[in-house]
GROMACS .gro file of C-alpha atoms in nm:
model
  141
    1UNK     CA    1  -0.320   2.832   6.828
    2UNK     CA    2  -0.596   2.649   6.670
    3UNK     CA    3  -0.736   2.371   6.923
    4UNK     CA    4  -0.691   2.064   6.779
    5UNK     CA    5  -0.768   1.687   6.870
    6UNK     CA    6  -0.533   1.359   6.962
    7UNK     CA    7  -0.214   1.353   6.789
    8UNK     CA    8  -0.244   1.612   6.512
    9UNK     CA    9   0.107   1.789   6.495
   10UNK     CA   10   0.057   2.185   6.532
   11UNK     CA   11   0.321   2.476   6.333
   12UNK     CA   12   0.330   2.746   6.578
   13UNK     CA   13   0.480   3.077   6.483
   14UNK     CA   14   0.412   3.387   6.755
   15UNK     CA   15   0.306   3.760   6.594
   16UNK     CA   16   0.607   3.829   6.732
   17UNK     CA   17   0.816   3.606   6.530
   18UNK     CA   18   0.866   3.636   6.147
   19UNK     CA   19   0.800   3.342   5.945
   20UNK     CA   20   1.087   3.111   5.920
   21UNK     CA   21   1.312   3.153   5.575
   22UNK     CA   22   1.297   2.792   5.512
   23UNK     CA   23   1.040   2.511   5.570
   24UNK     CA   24   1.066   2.455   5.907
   25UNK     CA   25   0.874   2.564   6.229
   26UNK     CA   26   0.967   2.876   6.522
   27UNK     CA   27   0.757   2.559   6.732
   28UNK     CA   28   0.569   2.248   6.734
   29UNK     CA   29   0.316   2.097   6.937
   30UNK     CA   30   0.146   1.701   6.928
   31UNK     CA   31  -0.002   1.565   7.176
   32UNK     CA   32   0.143   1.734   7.514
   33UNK     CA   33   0.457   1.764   7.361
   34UNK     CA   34   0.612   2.055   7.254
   35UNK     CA   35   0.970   2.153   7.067
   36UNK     CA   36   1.080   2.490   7.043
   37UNK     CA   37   1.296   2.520   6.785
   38UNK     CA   38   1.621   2.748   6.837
   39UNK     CA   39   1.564   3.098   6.887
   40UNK     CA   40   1.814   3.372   6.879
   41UNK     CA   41   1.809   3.752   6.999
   42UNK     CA   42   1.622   3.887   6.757
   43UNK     CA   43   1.330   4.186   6.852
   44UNK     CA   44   1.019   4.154   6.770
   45UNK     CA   45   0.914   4.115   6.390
   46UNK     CA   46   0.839   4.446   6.182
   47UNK     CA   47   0.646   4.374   5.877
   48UNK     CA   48   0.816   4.467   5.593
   49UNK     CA   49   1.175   4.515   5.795
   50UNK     CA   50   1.479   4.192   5.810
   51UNK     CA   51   1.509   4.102   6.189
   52UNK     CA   52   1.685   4.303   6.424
   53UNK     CA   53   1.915   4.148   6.691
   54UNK     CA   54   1.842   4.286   6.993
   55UNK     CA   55   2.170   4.437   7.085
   56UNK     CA   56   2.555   4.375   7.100
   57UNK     CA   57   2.653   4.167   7.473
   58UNK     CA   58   2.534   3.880   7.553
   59UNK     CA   59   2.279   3.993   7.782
   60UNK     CA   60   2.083   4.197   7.559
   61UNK     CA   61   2.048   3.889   7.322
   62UNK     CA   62   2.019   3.632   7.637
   63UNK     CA   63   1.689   3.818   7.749
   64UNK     CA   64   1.569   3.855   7.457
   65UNK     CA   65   1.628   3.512   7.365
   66UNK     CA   66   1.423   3.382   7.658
   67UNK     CA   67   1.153   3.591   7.522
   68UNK     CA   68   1.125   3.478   7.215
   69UNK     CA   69   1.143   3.092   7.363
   70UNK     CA   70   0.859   3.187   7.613
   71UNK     CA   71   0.631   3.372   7.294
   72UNK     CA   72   0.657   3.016   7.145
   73UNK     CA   73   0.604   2.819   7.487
   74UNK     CA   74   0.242   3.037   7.569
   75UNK     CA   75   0.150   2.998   7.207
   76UNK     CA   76   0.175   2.618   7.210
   77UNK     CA   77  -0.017   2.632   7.567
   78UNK     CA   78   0.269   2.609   7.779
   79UNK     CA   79   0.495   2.802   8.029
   80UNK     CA   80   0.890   2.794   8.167
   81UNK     CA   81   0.725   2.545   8.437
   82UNK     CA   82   0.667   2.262   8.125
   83UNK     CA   83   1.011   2.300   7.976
   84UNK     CA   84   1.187   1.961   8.051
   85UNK     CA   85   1.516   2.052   7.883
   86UNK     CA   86   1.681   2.317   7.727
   87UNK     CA   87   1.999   2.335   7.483
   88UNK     CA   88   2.173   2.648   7.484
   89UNK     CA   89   2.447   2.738   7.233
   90UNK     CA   90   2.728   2.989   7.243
   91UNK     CA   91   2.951   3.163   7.065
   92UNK     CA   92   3.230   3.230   7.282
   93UNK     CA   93   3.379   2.962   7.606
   94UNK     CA   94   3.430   3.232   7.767
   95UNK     CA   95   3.029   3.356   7.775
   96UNK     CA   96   2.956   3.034   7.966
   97UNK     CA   97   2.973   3.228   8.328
   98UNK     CA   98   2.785   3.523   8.221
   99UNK     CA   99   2.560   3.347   8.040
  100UNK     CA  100   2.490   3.099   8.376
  101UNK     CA  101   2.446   3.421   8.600
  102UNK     CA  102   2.220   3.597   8.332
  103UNK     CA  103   2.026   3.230   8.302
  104UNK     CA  104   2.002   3.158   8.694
  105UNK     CA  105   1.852   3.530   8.764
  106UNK     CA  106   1.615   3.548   8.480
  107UNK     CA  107   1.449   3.182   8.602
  108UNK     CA  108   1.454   3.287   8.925
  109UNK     CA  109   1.217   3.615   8.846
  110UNK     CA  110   1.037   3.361   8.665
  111UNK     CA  111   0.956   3.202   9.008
  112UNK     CA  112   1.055   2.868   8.782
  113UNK     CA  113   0.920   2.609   9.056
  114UNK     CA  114   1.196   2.315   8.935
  115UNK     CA  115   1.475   2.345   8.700
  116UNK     CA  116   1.477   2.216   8.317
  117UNK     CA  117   1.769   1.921   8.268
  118UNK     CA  118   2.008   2.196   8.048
  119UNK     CA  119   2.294   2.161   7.802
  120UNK     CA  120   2.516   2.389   7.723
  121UNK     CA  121   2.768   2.399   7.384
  122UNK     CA  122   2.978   2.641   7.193
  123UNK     CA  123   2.853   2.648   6.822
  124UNK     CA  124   3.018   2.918   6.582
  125UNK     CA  125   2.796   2.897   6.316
  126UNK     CA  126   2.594   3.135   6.461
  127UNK     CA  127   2.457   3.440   6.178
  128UNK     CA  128   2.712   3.730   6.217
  129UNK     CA  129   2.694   3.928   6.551
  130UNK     CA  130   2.477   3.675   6.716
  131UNK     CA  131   2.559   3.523   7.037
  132UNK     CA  132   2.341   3.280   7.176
  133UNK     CA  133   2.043   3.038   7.048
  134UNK     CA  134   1.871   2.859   7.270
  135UNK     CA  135   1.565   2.551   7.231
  136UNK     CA  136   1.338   2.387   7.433
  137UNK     CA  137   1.150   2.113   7.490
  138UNK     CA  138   0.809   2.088   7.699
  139UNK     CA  139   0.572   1.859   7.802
  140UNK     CA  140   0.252   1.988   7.923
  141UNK     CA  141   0.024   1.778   8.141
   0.00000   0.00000   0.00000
């Protein structure tokens, strides 16, 4: 990320992300704020390849979610610690308590030192054999 001064509004899009297919942004930072937009499950971009979800349960694309979120976070300057709230969306009711057992481990390797205020919805409009998406919103500072 290029450093930049008062209230200039910042695009941020990881290496590991592909650019978005429409004009928006993975990310964006003003000031100490920062929105993550919603990521999915996808793997790491390949040049040259379409994305790749990261696998078929909802764990797979849960973890993988979270890592795409967190890519964003450190390349806007922040961590898990500045996330103030978090939406996630599902596909299925009945993912809600794997999902919150898959959610409450991960944060807790994280050594996350206070919870982010969290919603969570089921959305079907998911892309085909998606799962979850999940965004974020930090404030760093």
């Amino acid at each position: 990320m290029t450093e930049k001064t008062g209230t200039e509004k910042t695009a941020l899009t990881p290496a590991t992300h592909t650019a978005p297919p429409a004009k928006f942004s993975h990310g964006v930072r003003k000031g100490n704020i920062l929105q993550v937009a919603g990521q999915v499950g996808f793997l790491p971009a390949v040049e040259g390849q379409a994305p790749t979800v990261a696998g078929r349960t909802l764990r797979e694309q849960t973890l993988q979610t979270f890592a795409n979120v967190r890519a964003i976070l450190e390349e806007g300057g922040a961590s898990w610690d500045d996330v103030m709230m978090m939406r996630v969306y599902l596909t299925d009711v009945d993912h809600f308590a794997e999902m919150n057992a898959i959610y409450n481990a991960y944060f807790e390797e994280q050594g996350l030192k206070e919870a982010p205020a969290a919603r969570t919805t089921v959305y079907v409009g998911l892309p085909k054999g998606l799962l979850i998406e999940i965004d974020a919103l930090a404030v760093l500072g």
